C-alpha positions as CSV (number, residue, x, y, z in Angstrom):
1,M,-26.9,8.2,-54.8
2,I,-26.2,11.7,-53.4
3,S,-22.7,12.7,-54.5
4,T,-21.8,16.1,-53.1
5,P,-21.5,17.0,-49.3
6,D,-24.0,19.9,-49.8
7,E,-26.5,17.6,-51.3
8,L,-26.0,15.0,-48.6
9,A,-26.3,17.7,-45.8
10,A,-29.6,18.9,-47.3
11,A,-31.0,15.4,-47.7
12,T,-30.1,14.3,-44.2
13,R,-31.0,17.4,-42.2
14,E,-34.5,16.0,-41.4
15,I,-33.3,12.6,-40.3
16,A,-30.5,14.2,-38.2
17,L,-33.2,16.3,-36.4
18,A,-35.3,13.2,-35.8
19,A,-32.3,11.5,-34.3
20,L,-31.6,14.4,-32.0
21,H,-35.3,14.5,-30.8
22,E,-34.8,11.0,-29.5
23,I,-32.1,12.1,-27.1
24,T,-33.0,15.7,-26.2
25,P,-36.1,18.0,-26.2
26,A,-36.7,20.0,-29.3
27,S,-36.4,23.2,-27.2
28,T,-32.6,22.5,-26.7
29,I,-31.9,22.3,-30.4
30,G,-31.2,25.5,-32.4
31,P,-30.9,26.2,-36.1
32,A,-28.4,24.4,-38.4
33,A,-24.8,25.6,-37.9
34,G,-23.1,24.0,-40.9
35,Y,-21.4,20.6,-41.4
36,T,-17.9,19.0,-41.5
37,V,-16.7,16.3,-43.8
38,E,-14.9,13.7,-41.8
39,P,-11.8,11.8,-43.1
40,S,-13.8,8.7,-43.3
41,G,-16.2,10.3,-45.7
42,A,-19.0,10.7,-43.2
43,L,-20.7,14.1,-42.7
44,S,-21.2,15.7,-39.3
45,L,-24.1,18.1,-39.2
46,R,-24.0,20.8,-36.5
47,F,-27.0,22.4,-34.8
48,E,-26.8,25.2,-32.2
49,N,-27.2,24.1,-28.6
50,R,-29.7,25.8,-26.3
51,L,-29.0,23.8,-23.2
52,P,-28.1,26.0,-20.2
53,G,-24.6,25.6,-19.0
54,Y,-23.1,24.6,-22.4
55,P,-22.2,27.9,-24.2
56,G,-20.3,27.3,-27.4
57,W,-21.3,23.7,-27.7
58,Y,-23.2,22.1,-30.7
59,W,-25.4,19.2,-31.3
60,T,-23.6,17.0,-33.8
61,V,-25.1,14.3,-35.9
62,S,-22.8,12.1,-38.0
63,V,-24.5,10.6,-41.2
64,A,-23.2,8.5,-44.0
65,Q,-24.4,7.0,-47.2
66,L,-23.1,3.9,-48.9
67,D,-23.4,3.1,-52.5
68,D,-27.0,2.6,-53.6
69,A,-28.3,2.9,-50.0
70,E,-30.3,5.4,-48.0
71,P,-28.4,7.9,-45.8
72,T,-28.1,6.6,-42.2
73,V,-27.3,8.2,-38.8
74,L,-24.0,7.0,-37.3
75,E,-23.8,9.0,-34.1
76,T,-25.4,11.9,-32.2
77,E,-23.5,13.8,-29.5
78,L,-23.0,17.2,-27.9
79,M,-19.6,18.5,-29.1
80,P,-17.6,21.7,-28.1
81,G,-17.0,24.4,-30.5
82,D,-14.0,26.7,-30.8
83,S,-15.4,29.1,-28.0
84,A,-16.8,26.3,-25.8
85,L,-16.2,26.3,-22.0
86,L,-14.2,23.2,-21.3
87,A,-13.1,21.4,-18.2
88,P,-9.3,21.5,-17.4
89,D,-7.1,18.7,-18.6
90,W,-7.1,15.6,-16.4
91,V,-4.1,15.2,-14.1
92,P,-3.2,11.7,-12.9
93,W,-3.7,11.0,-9.2
94,T,0.0,10.4,-8.5
95,E,1.0,13.9,-9.9
96,R,-1.8,15.6,-7.9
97,L,-0.6,13.7,-4.8
98,A,3.0,14.8,-5.3
99,E,1.9,18.5,-5.8
100,Y,-0.3,18.2,-2.6
101,R,2.6,16.8,-0.6
102,A,5.0,19.5,-1.8
103,H,2.5,22.2,-0.9
104,Q,2.0,20.7,2.6
105,A,5.8,20.7,3.1
106,E,5.9,24.4,2.1
107,L,3.1,25.2,4.6
108,A,4.9,23.3,7.4
109,A,8.2,25.2,6.7
110,A,6.4,28.5,6.7
111,A,4.6,27.6,10.0
112,A,7.8,26.6,11.6
113,A,9.5,29.9,10.6
114,E,6.5,31.9,11.9
115,G,6.4,29.8,15.1
116,T,10.0,30.7,15.9
117,E,9.2,34.4,15.6
118,S,6.0,34.1,17.6
119,D,7.8,32.3,20.4
120,E,10.1,35.2,20.8
121,T,7.1,37.6,20.8
122,D,5.2,35.5,23.3
123,A,8.2,35.5,25.6
124,D,8.3,39.3,25.6
125,V,4.5,39.5,26.2
126,D,4.8,37.1,29.1
127,S,7.6,39.1,30.7
128,D,5.5,42.3,30.4
129,D,2.5,40.5,32.0
130,A,4.7,39.3,34.8
131,D,5.9,42.8,35.5
132,A,2.4,44.1,35.4
133,D,1.2,41.5,37.9
134,L,4.0,42.4,40.3
135,D,3.1,46.1,40.1
136,G,-0.7,46.1,40.5
137,S,-2.1,42.6,40.8
138,D,-3.3,43.1,44.4
139,E,-5.0,46.4,43.5
140,D,-6.9,44.8,40.6
141,D,-8.1,42.0,42.9
142,S,-9.2,44.3,45.6
143,E,-11.1,46.4,43.0
144,D,-12.9,43.4,41.7
145,D,-13.8,42.4,45.3
146,D,-15.2,45.8,46.0
147,D,-17.3,45.7,42.9
148,A,-18.7,42.4,43.8
149,D,-19.5,43.6,47.3
150,E,-21.3,46.7,45.9
151,R,-23.5,44.5,43.8
152,G,-24.1,42.1,46.6
153,V,-22.5,39.2,44.8
154,T,-20.3,36.8,46.5
155,A,-17.0,35.9,44.9
156,R,-17.3,32.3,45.9
157,L,-19.1,30.0,43.4
158,H,-20.8,26.9,44.5
159,A,-20.7,23.7,42.3
160,G,-24.5,23.6,42.6
161,D,-25.2,27.1,41.4
162,L,-27.4,27.3,38.3
163,D,-27.9,30.6,36.4
164,G,-27.3,32.7,39.5
165,V,-29.5,30.6,41.8
166,D,-27.8,29.4,45.0
167,I,-28.8,25.8,45.7
168,D,-27.9,26.2,49.4
169,E,-30.4,29.0,49.7
170,L,-33.1,26.9,48.2
171,D,-32.2,24.1,50.6
172,E,-32.5,26.4,53.6
173,S,-35.9,27.8,52.5
174,A,-37.1,24.2,51.9
175,A,-35.9,23.3,55.4
176,S,-37.8,26.2,56.9
177,D,-40.9,25.3,55.0
178,D,-40.6,21.7,56.4
179,D,-40.2,23.1,60.0
180,N,-43.3,25.2,59.6
181,A,-45.3,22.2,58.3
182,E,-44.2,20.2,61.3
183,D,-45.2,23.0,63.7
184,D,-48.6,23.2,62.0
185,A,-49.0,19.4,62.4
186,D,-48.1,19.6,66.1
187,A,-50.6,22.4,66.7
188,D,-53.3,20.4,64.9
189,A,-52.6,17.4,67.1
190,D,-52.7,19.4,70.3
191,T,-56.0,21.0,69.3
192,S,-57.5,17.6,68.5
193,S,-56.4,16.2,71.9
194,E,-57.8,19.1,73.8
195,D,-61.2,18.7,71.9
196,A,-61.2,15.1,72.9
197,A,-60.6,15.9,76.5
198,E,-63.4,18.4,76.6
199,E,-65.9,15.9,75.1
200,E,-65.0,13.4,77.9
């Protein structure tokens, strides 16, 4: 039987590594990093961790030896060290909900306070706009009409206009094409009747 922790750690290092190789690739296991004697008498051997994303964590293998028996592995796990990056403490859902509701109430109160100030500002802006409309609205409209006339653009929009193409103009051109086609058909009919009369 192995009596001292140092002797037990030295004797169980190989079986601890073999146990780790069953749960993680060998490339993620670093050199030995000491051991801890647990209150139960078991020994926890630590190995440096090379897994990305887990700085300061250690592979830990707990081993024990009973009287007149071979050392055996109790547990293998990845444990945080003193400098490990840890997740924040878990907060119950009811507490998180209460904090959320309190924050929403604060936001609503702040929005209401800002809304009162913005209403006053909007009223001032509206009055200024109304004064400006009374002073020069007709002039602005006439200037816009003049610009439209200079470009040859009509101010009236048609519901059938697509990308600047006037559907009415397309209808008129299509109607004129139909009239031309009818005239050609009438001319062909007259020519054919004249030819028939000459043959007789």
